[in-house]
Structure formats: structure tokens, C-alpha cells
Coordinates of C-alpha atoms in Angstrom, one line a residue:
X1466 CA -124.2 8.4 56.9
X1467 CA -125.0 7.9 60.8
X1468 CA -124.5 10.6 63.2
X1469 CA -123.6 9.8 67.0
X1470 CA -124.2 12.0 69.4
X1471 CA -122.0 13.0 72.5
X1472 CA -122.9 10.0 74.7
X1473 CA -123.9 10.2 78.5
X1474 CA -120.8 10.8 80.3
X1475 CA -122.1 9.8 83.5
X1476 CA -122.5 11.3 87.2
X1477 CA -125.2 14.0 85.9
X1478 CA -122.7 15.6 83.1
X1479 CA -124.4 17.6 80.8
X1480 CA -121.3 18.9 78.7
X1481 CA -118.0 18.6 77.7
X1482 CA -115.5 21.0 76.5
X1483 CA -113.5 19.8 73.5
X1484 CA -109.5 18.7 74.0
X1485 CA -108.5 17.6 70.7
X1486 CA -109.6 15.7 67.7
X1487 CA -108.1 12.1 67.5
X1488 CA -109.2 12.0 63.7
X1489 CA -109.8 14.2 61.0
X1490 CA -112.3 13.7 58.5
X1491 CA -111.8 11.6 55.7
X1492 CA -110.1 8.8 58.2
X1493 CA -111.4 6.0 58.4
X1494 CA -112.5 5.1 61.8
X1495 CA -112.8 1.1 63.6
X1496 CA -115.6 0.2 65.8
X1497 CA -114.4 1.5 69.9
X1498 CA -111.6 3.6 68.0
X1499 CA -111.6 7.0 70.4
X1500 CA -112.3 9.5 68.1
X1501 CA -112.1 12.8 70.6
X1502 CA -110.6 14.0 73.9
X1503 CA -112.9 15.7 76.1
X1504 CA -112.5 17.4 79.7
X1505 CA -116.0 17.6 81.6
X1506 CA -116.3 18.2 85.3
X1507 CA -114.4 15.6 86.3
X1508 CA -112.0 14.1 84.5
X1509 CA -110.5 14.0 80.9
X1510 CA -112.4 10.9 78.9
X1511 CA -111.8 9.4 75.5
X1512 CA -114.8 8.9 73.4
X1513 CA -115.1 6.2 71.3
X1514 CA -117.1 5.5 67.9
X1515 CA -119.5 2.9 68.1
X1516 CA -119.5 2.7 63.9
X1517 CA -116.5 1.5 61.3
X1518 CA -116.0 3.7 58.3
X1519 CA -114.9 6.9 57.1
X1520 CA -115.3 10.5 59.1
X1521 CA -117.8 12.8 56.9
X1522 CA -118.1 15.9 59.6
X1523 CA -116.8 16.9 63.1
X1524 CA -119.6 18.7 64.9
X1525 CA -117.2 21.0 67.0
X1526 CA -113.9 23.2 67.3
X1527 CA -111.3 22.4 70.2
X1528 CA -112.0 24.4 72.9
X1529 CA -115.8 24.4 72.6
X1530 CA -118.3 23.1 75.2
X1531 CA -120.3 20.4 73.4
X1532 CA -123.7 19.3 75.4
X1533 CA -124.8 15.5 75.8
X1534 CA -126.8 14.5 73.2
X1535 CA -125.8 16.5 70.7
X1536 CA -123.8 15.8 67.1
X1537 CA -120.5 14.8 67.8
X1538 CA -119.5 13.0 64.6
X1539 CA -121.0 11.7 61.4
X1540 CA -119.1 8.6 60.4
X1541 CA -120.0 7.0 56.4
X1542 CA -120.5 3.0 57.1
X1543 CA -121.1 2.1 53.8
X1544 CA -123.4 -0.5 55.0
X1545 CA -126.7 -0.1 55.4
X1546 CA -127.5 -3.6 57.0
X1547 CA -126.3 -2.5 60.0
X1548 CA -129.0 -2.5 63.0
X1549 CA -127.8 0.2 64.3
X1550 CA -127.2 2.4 61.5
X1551 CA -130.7 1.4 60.2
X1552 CA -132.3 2.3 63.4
X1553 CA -130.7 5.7 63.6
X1554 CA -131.5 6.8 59.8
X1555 CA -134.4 8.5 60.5
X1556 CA -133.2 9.9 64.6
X1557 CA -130.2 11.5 62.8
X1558 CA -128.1 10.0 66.1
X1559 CA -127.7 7.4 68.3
X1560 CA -128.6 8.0 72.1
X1561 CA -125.9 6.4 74.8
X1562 CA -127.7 2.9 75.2
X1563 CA -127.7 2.6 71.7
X1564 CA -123.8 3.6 71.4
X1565 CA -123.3 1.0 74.3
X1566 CA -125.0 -1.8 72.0
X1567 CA -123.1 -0.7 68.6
X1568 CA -119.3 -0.4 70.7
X1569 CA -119.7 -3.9 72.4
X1570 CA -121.4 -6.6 73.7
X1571 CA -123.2 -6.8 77.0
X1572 CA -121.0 -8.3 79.6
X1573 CA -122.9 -11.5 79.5
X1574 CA -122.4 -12.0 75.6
X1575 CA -118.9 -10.9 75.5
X1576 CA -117.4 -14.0 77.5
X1577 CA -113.7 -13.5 78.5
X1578 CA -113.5 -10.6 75.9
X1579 CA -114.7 -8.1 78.4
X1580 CA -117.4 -5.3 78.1
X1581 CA -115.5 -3.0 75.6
X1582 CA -114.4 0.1 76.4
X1583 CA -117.5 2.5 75.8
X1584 CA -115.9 5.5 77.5
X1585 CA -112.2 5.0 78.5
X1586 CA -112.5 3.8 82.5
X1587 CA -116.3 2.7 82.6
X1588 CA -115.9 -0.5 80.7
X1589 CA -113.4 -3.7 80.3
X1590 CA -111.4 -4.1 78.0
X1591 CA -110.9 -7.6 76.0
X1592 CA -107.5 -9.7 77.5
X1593 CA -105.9 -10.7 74.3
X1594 CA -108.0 -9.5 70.7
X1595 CA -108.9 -6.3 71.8
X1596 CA -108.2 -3.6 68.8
X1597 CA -105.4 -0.8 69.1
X1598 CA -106.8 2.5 68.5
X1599 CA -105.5 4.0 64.9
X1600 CA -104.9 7.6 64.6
X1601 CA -104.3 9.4 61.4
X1602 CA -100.7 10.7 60.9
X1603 CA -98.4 11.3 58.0
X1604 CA -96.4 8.2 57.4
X1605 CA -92.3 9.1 57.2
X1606 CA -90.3 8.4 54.8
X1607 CA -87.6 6.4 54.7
X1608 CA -84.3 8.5 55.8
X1609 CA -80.6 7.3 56.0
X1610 CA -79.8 7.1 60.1
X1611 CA -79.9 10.2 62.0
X1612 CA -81.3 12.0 59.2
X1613 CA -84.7 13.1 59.8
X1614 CA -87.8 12.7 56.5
X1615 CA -88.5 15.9 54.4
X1616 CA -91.4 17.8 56.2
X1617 CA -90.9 15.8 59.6
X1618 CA -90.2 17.0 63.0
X1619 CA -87.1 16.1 64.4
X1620 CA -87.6 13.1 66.9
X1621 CA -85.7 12.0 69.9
X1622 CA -83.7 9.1 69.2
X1623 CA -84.4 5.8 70.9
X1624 CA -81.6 4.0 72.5
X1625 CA -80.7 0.3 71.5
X1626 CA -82.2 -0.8 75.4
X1627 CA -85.7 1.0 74.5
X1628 CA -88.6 0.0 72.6
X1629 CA -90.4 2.4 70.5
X1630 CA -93.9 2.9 71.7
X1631 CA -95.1 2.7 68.4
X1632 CA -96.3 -0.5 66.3
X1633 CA -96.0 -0.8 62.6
X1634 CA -98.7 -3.2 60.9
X1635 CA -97.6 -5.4 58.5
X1636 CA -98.1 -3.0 55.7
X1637 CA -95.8 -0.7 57.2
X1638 CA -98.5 1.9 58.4
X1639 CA -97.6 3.3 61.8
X1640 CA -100.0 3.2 64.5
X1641 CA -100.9 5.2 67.5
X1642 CA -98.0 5.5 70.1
X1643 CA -98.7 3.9 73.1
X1644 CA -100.2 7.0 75.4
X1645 CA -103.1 6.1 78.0
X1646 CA -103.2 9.6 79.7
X1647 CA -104.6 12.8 77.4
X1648 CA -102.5 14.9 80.1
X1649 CA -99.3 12.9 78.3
X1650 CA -100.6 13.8 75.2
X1651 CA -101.4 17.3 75.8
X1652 CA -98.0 17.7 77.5
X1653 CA -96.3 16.8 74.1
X1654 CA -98.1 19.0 71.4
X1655 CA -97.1 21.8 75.0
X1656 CA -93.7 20.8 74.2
X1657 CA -93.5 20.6 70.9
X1658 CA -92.5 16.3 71.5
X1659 CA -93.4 14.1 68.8
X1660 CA -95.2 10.7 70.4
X1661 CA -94.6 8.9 66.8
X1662 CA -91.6 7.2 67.6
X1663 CA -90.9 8.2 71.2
X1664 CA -89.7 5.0 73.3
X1665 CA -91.9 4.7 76.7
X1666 CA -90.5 3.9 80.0
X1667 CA -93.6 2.5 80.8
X1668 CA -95.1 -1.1 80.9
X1669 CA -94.8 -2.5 77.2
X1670 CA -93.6 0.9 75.6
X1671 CA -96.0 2.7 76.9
X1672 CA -95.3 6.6 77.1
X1673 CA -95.4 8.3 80.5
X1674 CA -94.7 11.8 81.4
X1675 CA -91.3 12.0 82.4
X1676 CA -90.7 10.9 78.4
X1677 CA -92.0 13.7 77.5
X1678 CA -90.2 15.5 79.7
X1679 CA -86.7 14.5 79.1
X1680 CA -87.5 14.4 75.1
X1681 CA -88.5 18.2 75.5
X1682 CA -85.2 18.6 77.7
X1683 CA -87.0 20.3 80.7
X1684 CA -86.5 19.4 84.1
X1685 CA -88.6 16.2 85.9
X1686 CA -87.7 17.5 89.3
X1687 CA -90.4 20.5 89.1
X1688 CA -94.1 20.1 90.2
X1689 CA -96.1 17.9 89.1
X1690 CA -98.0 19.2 86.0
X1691 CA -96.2 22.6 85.5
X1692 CA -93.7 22.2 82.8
X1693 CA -91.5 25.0 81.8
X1694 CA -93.6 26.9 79.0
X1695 CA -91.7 27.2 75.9
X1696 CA -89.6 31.2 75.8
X1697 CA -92.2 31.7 73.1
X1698 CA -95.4 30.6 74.6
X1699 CA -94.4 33.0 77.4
X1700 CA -94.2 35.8 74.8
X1701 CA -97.4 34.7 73.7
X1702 CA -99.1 34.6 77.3
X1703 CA -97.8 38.3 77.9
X1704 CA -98.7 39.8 74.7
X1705 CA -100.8 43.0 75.4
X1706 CA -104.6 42.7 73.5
X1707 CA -104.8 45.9 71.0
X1708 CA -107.7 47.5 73.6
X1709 CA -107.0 48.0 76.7
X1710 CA -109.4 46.8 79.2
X1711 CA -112.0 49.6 79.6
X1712 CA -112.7 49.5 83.6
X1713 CA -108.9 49.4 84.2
X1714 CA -107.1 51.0 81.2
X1715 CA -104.6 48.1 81.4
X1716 CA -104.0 45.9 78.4
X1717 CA -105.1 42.7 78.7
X1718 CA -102.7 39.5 79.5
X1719 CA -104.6 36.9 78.9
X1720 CA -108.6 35.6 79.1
X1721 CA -110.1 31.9 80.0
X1722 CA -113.4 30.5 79.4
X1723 CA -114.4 29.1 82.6
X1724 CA -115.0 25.3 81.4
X1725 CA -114.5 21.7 82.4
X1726 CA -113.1 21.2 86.2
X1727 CA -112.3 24.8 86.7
X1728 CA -116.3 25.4 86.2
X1729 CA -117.0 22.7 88.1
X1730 CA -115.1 24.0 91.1
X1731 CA -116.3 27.5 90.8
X1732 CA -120.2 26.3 90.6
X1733 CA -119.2 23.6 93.8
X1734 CA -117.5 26.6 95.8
X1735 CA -120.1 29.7 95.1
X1736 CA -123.0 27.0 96.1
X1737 CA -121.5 26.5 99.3
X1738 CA -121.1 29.4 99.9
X1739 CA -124.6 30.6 99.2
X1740 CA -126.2 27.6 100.9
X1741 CA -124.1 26.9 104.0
X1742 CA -124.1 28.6 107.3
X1743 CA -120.6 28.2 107.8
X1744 CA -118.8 28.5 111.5
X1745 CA -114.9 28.0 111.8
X1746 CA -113.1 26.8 115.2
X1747 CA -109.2 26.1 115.3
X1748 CA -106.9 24.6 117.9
X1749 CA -102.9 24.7 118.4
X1750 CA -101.5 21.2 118.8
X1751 CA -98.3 20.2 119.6
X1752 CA -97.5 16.5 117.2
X1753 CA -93.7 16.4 118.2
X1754 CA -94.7 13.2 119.6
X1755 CA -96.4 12.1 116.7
X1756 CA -93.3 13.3 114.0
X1757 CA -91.2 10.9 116.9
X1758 CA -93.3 8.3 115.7
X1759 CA -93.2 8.3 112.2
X1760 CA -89.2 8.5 112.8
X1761 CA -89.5 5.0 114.7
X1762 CA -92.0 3.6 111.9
X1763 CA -89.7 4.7 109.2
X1764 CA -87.2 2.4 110.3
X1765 CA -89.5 -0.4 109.7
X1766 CA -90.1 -2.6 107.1
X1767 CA -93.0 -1.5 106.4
X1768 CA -92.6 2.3 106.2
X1769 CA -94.3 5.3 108.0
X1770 CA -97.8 6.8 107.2
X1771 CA -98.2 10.3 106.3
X1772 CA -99.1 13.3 108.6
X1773 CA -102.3 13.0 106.9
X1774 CA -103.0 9.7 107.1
X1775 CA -102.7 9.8 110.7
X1776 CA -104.7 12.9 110.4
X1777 CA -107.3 10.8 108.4
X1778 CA -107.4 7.6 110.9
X1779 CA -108.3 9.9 113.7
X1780 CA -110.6 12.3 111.7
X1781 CA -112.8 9.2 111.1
X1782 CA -112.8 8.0 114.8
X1783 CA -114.2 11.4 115.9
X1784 CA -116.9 11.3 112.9
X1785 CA -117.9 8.0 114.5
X1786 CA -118.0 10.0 118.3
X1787 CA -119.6 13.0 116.2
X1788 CA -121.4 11.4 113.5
X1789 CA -123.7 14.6 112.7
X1790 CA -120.6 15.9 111.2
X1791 CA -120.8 13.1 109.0
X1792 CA -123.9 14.2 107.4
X1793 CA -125.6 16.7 104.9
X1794 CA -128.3 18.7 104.5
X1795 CA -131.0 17.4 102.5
X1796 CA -133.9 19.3 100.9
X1797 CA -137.5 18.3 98.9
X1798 CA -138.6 22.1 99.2
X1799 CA -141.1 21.9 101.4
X1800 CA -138.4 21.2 104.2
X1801 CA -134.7 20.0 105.3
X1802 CA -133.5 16.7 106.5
X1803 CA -130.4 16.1 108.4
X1804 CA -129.0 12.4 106.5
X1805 CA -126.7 10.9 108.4
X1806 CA -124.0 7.6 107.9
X1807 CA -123.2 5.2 109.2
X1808 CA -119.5 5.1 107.4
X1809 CA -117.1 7.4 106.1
X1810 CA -116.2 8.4 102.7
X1811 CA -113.3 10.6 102.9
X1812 CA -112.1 13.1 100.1
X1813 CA -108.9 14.6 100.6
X1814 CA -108.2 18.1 98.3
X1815 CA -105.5 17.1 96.3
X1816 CA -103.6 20.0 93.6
X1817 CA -103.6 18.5 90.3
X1818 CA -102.5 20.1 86.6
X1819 CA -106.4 20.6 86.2
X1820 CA -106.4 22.1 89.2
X1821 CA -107.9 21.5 92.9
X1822 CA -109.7 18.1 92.9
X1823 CA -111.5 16.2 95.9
X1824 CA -110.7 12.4 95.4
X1825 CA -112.4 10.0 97.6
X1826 CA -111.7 7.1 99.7
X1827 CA -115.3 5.0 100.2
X1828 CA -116.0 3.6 103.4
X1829 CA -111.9 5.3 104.9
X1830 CA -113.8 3.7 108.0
X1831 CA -112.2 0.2 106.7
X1832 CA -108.7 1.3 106.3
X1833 CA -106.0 1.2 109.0
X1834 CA -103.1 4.3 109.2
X1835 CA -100.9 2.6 106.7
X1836 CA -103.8 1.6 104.5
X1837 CA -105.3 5.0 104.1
X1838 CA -101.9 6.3 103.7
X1839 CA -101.4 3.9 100.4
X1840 CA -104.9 4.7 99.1
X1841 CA -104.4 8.7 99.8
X1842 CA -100.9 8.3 97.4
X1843 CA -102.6 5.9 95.0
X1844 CA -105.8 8.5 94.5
X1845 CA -103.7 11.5 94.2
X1846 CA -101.1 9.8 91.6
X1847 CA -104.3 8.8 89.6
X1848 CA -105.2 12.9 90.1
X1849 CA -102.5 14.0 88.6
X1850 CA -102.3 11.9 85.9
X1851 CA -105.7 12.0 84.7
X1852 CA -107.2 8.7 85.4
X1853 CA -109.4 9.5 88.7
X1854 CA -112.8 8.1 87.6
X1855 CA -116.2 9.9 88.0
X1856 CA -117.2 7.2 91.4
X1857 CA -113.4 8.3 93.0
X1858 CA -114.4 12.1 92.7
X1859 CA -117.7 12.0 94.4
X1860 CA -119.6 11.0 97.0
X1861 CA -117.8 12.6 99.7
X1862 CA -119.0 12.7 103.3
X1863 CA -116.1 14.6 104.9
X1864 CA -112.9 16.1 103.7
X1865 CA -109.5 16.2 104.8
X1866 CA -107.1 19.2 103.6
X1867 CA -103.5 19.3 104.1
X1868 CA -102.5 23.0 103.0
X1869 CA -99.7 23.2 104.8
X1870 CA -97.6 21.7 102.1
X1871 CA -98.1 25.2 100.3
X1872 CA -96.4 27.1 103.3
X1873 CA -99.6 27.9 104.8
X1874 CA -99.8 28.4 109.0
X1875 CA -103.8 28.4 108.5
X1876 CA -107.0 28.8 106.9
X1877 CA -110.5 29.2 106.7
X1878 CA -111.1 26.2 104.3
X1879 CA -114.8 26.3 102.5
X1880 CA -116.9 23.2 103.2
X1881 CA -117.1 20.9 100.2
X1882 CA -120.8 20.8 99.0
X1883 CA -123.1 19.1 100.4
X1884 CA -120.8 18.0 102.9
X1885 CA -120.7 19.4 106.1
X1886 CA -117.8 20.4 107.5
X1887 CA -114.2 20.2 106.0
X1888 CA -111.1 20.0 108.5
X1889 CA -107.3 21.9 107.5
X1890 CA -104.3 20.9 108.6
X1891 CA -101.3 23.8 108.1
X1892 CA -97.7 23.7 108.3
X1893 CA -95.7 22.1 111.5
X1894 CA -93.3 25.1 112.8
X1895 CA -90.5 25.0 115.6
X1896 CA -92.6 27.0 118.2
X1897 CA -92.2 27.5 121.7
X1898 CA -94.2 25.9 123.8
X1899 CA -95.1 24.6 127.7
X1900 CA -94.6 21.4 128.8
X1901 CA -94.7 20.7 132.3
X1902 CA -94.7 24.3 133.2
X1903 CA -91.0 24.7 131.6
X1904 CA -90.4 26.5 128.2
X1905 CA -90.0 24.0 125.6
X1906 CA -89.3 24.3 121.5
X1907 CA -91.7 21.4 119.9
X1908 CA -93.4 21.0 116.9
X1909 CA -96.7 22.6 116.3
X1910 CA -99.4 22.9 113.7
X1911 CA -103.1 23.9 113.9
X1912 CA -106.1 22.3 113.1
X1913 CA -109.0 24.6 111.6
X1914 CA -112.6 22.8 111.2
X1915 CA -115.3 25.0 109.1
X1916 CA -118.8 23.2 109.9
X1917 CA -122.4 23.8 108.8
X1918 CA -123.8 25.3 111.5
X1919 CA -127.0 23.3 110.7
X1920 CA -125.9 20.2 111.6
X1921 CA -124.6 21.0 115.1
X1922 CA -123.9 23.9 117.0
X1923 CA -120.5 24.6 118.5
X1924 CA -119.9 22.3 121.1
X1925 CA -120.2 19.0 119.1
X1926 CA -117.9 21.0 116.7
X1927 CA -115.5 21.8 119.6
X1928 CA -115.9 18.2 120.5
X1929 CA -115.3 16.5 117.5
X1930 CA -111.8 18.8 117.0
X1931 CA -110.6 18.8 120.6
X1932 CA -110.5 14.6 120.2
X1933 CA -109.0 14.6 116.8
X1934 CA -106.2 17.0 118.0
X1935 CA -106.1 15.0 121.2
X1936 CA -105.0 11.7 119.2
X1937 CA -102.7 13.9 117.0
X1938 CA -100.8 15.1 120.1
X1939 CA -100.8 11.2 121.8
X1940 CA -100.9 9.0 118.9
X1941 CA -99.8 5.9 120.5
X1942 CA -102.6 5.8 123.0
X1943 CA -105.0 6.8 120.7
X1944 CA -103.8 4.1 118.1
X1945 CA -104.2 1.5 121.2
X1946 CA -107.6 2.0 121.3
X1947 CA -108.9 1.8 117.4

């Protein structure tokens, strides 16, 4: 028996909270089969088993936060030849290098068959002989059509035009569906949707959310992540606890361990907070010529950029006029340093179903309007469907934050850690407003920068926002000249 451990997840992650078992034990298991779902600060990742053989134990409940290097799963190889199992007999578990040698071959070695996928979106994958994951299930029966196999769920019917995202092997075992997101998955066992035989919409069968969607019968035209709960998961979610909460006296709706990205974001927020002197200045800008704009550029070929990708193109011109809000504050504790650059990485806060996450664009100093508006879409698609990678959620420099898409006039926005300052951008309203002493209705918004106060004092931060709103208000001059 060989133990592995929860392998190094990357960027500094200690722990991981538990998703969901991919096997039970007892199955037998392939070598780069994922074996568990786990959510860490970041992003949800599939782990993979480095061994072939059967599942003796699973070291860990859903919902629990495991810690690196610690049991995760003790597989039965059944040979004890193996290098690697050998090795590890007297360890009790492998450490992540090791699990990187058992998966898959070095780069180098493997040829055209790629790295192997040692976490799900930090390796490649072979083109043409790489293994499907298996995932133990119970195999139906054969039924008559439309009838559905004792002890089955009942399944949506595919249509003659779809294929089922589901192979069969030539013994007639079923294999996994064809699902690359956990948030797909999780979706399903939400709505009760069986992936077994679900036809995807996707590329070669493969199962995307709006499947899930429409085989659960709810609506794709709501927000992004938010499915209608079940009547009965609603009932569930309001159910009063037998005590009532002893500082308030009410009965208590509902408790959740603070775990995964919701931890994350609470530790990130409370340390800026604590660590960072924060100032806030705002300015009133009137973009009806920008909006006129946009309205020309849609008619164009090529499309229109967002409001914030205009926003971002001029945000990263002032940063290169203001560059010490392009910094952070470094510390060896015996002083502080103020570490500039020389380009911009650009996160933009982006609401996701695992809540508020920061993607970022490296080196946004590179990209024209139209090209940061394609990157800005591409990064918060990825966001919501799971797939942002650890390198495209940090690193930041400066952050963009378009909450007026929630209905919001304003804020006071709280600076991303370590970065140093963080600029808002709220809703554009029908306001009046003076042009050419006359009375005028145009389209405003306001811009709100929070700064640390570190960095610069007031009038670089007054700068730095009077040019970006400046651009906002002309953008065709201020296009002209970047």
C-alpha cells in the first residue's frame, strides 16, 4: 500500500478544502486518473493519482480543509517493483516532486506526448494517447426505450442530432461524461442532473453549463452562477436550528465555514486594511462623448471596446505618468521599500459563483483598447467557469473595478494587497450638467481612486485621476496620442 499526500498546489497554498470524491474505495484507480475535487484560494483543481491500483482509504470528508503534505489517499499497487512505491514504503507518502515523477515524464522524456497533467492546468496533456479519466458509477441496465433501469435516475433524453458525452469501452462499461469544469459538475449533483448520459453542446460532447441548465429545466437567462435552488433546498436553507442563537435569541438560518476563495478574500481584505494607510479622492466626469464613440465603433467591423477597457487603456497611460502608483510597499523588518515597475499588470474585480475574484492581465501596458477589451471578457469567462489558473489570479500591480454594473453611483473600494491603489468606476446616469455655460443633460459617472498614502501624497493621486478622467471625457484626443 502507498500513501500520497496532498501535493503542492502551487503559489504558497497550504490547504485545500475538499469538493467531492471522484472515487470511492475499492475502485481501482489508473495512473493521472483525478481522484478528488479540491477548492483552495484560488481556484477549484483536480488531483490526480500518480499510482495504478485499487483505493484502500480516503484520508478526508467533503467539506474538510486538508493541508499540503498530508494523507490524501492510499492506493494498493500490487506491485512492489515499482520505484516509486519502493521509495515511499518506509516515508508512508510521496512528496510533490516525487508525485510529479510517478504521474509523467519530464517534458524532455515525454516527446510529443506532453508533460502529463499533474494538477489539472499546470501541465500538458498528450495530443492523441492520453488516458480518459474513469470514475466509478453503477452501470444501467438495459431498459426498453424511454423506460428508465430499476434503481436509476431518470435522465434527459438525447436527441437524434446530439452525441452523448459519455463513451462506452468495448466491454460495455461506461466511462466518465465528458465534464472539464468541477463548477459543471457541482451544478449537476445542485440540480439533481445526471451527467451519465447527458449529450454536451460543447466541443466533442463535452458538457457545459447551460446543459445542465436546460436538463434541470431552469432558466439560462439568469446570472451567471446563481441557479434557481431547488423548492426543497430552500426549505432546507431556512430551517430554524433547534437553539436559538444566544446573543440574539433568533434561530439560526444557516452557518459557513469560512474556507477556500471566501477565506482567501477575507485574509486579503482584513490585511489591507490593517496594513494600508488608505486615502480616497473622486471626480465627476461627463463620457457622453466617449458612449458617442463606442456607438460609431459598433458599427464597425471590428466591434466596440467596453467602458472598461477604455477605462483600462487610460488607467495604464496615467500609471506610466504616475508610476509610484504602480508600486507596493515592501518590507524586510528592519525597514520599507517603495518597489516600483516598469509595466503594468492589471487585475480587474470580476463577480464569479465563488465569489469576488481579481484576474490579471500581465504587462496590460502591451494591449491596445480592443485588445484589453478581448483579454478582460476572455479572463472573466474563464472566472466564472472555474478555469482561471493560479499565474492569472496574481501578481497584480493595479486594479480596475467596474461596480457600476451592480447599480452603484460610487464607492470607497479597498486597495487590493499589496497593491497600492485601486480605481472604481460607478454607474453612467442622465445628469445635468454645463457645457459652455448652458444647462445641458449628458452622461456622467464618477471615478473614485483609494491610494496608499505611502506611496504618494495627494497631489500625484489627484494627478494621476484628473488625467485618466481627462481621457475618459475626450477619448479621441487622448487615443491620438497613445
Amino acid at each position: 500500500m502507498t500513501t500520497f499526500n496532498l501535493p503542492d498546489l502551487g503559489e504558497g497554498l497550504t490547504e485545500a478544502v475538499l469538493l467531492n470524491w471522484l472515487v470511492a474505495e475499492g475502485d481501482p484507480v489508473e495512473v493521472d486518473q483525478p481522484i478528488a475535487e479540491v477548492e483552495t484560494a484560488k481556484s477549484a483543481i483536480e488531483v490526480p493519482c500518480p499510482y495504478a491500483g485499487l483505493v484502500q482509504t480516503l484520508h478526508g470528508e467533503v467539506g474538510e480543509t486538508l493541508e499540503v503534505d498530508k494523507p490524501l489517499i492510499t492506493v494498493t499497487t500490487g506491485d512492489d517493483d515499482a520505484p516509486s512505491a519502493a521509495a515511499d514504503e518506509d516515508a508512508g507518502a510521496l512528496s510533490y516532486r516525487e508525485e510529479e515523477r510517478a504521474g509523467t515524464a519530464a517534458p524532455e522524456e515525454a516527446g510529443s506526448e506532453g508533460s502529463g497533467n499533474v494538477l489539472i492546468g499546470y501541465g500538458t496533456s498528450a495530443s492523441s494517447n492520453g488516458r480518459r479519466r474513469r470514475r466509478k458509477r453503477q452501470v444501467p441496465t438495459q431498459a426498453a426505450p424511454g423506460e428508465t433501469a430499476p434503481g436509476e435516475p431518470q435522465l434527459v433524453e438525447a436527441t437524434p442530432t446530439q452525441t452523448p458525452a459519455v463513451e462506452a469501452t468495448p466491454s460495455g462499461s461506461a466511462k466518465a461524461p465528458r465534464v472539464s469544469s468541477p463548477l459543471v459538475r457541482k451544478l449537476a449533483r445542485e440540480q439533481g442532473v445526471a451527467l451519465d448520459s447527458l449529450p454536451g453542446s460543447g466541443p466533442d460532447g463535452l458538457i457545459m453549463r447551460q446543459d445542465v441548465l436546460t436538463a434541470a429545466g431552469a432558466s439560462t437567462d439568469g446570472v451567471a452562477g446563481s441557479p434557481s435552488e431547488p423548492v426543497a433546498a430552500q426549505a432546507a436553507g431556512t430551517s430554524s436550528s433547534v437553539d436559538p442563537d444566544p446573543t440574539t435569541g433568533l434561530a439560526v438560518r444557516d452557518q459557513t465555514p469560512v474556507t477556500g476563495i471566501r477565506k482567501a478574500i477575507a485574509t486579503k481584505l482584513s490585511q489591507s486594511r490593517a496594513e494600508i494607510p488608505e486615502a480616497t479622492v473622486w471626480q465627476d466626469i461627463d463620457v457622453t462623448a466617449l458612449l458617442d464613440l463606442r456607438t460609431q465603433l459598433k458599427a464597425s467591423d471590428q466591434g466596440a471596446p467596453s467602458v472598461l477597457a477604455f477605462l483600462s487603456r487610460f488607467v495604464i497611460a496615467g500609471l506610466q505618468r504616475h508610476p509610484e502608483l504602480n508600486s507596493r510597499i515592501d518590507s524586510d523588518g528592519t525597514g520599507e521599500t517603495i518597489t516600483q515597475f516598469q509595466g503594468v499588470n492589471l487585475g480587474f474585480a470580476a463577480q464569479t459563483p465563488k465569489g469576488l475574484l481579481v484576474p490579471v492581465l500581465r504587462h496590460a501596458e502591451q494591449h491596445s483598447a480592443r485588445a484589453l477589451h478581448t483579454e478582460i471578457r476572455r479572463l472573466a469567462e474563464a472566472g466564472r467557469e472555474g478555469t482561471l489558473s493560479g499565474k492569472e489570479l496574481s501578481g497584480g500591480t493595479f486594479t480596475v473595478n467596474n461596480y457600476g454594473v451592480f447599480g452603484s453611483d460610487g464607492a470607497t473600494p479597498i486597495i487590493n494587497h499589496p497593491e497600492a491603489a485601486i480605481l472604481g468606476i460607478g454607474r453612467i446616469m442622465d445628469r445635468p450638467w454645463a457645457v459652455d455655460g448652458q444647462l445641458a443633460v449628458r452622461k456622467v459617472t464618477t471615478l473614485t481612486l483609494a491610494f496608499d498614502h505611502r506611496v504618494c501624497d495627494g497631489g500625484s493621486a489627484g494627478g494621476f485621476l484628473n488625467y485618466v478622467a481627462t481621457c475618459m471625457e475626450n477619448p479621441g484626443t487622448a487615443l491620438a496620442d497613445l
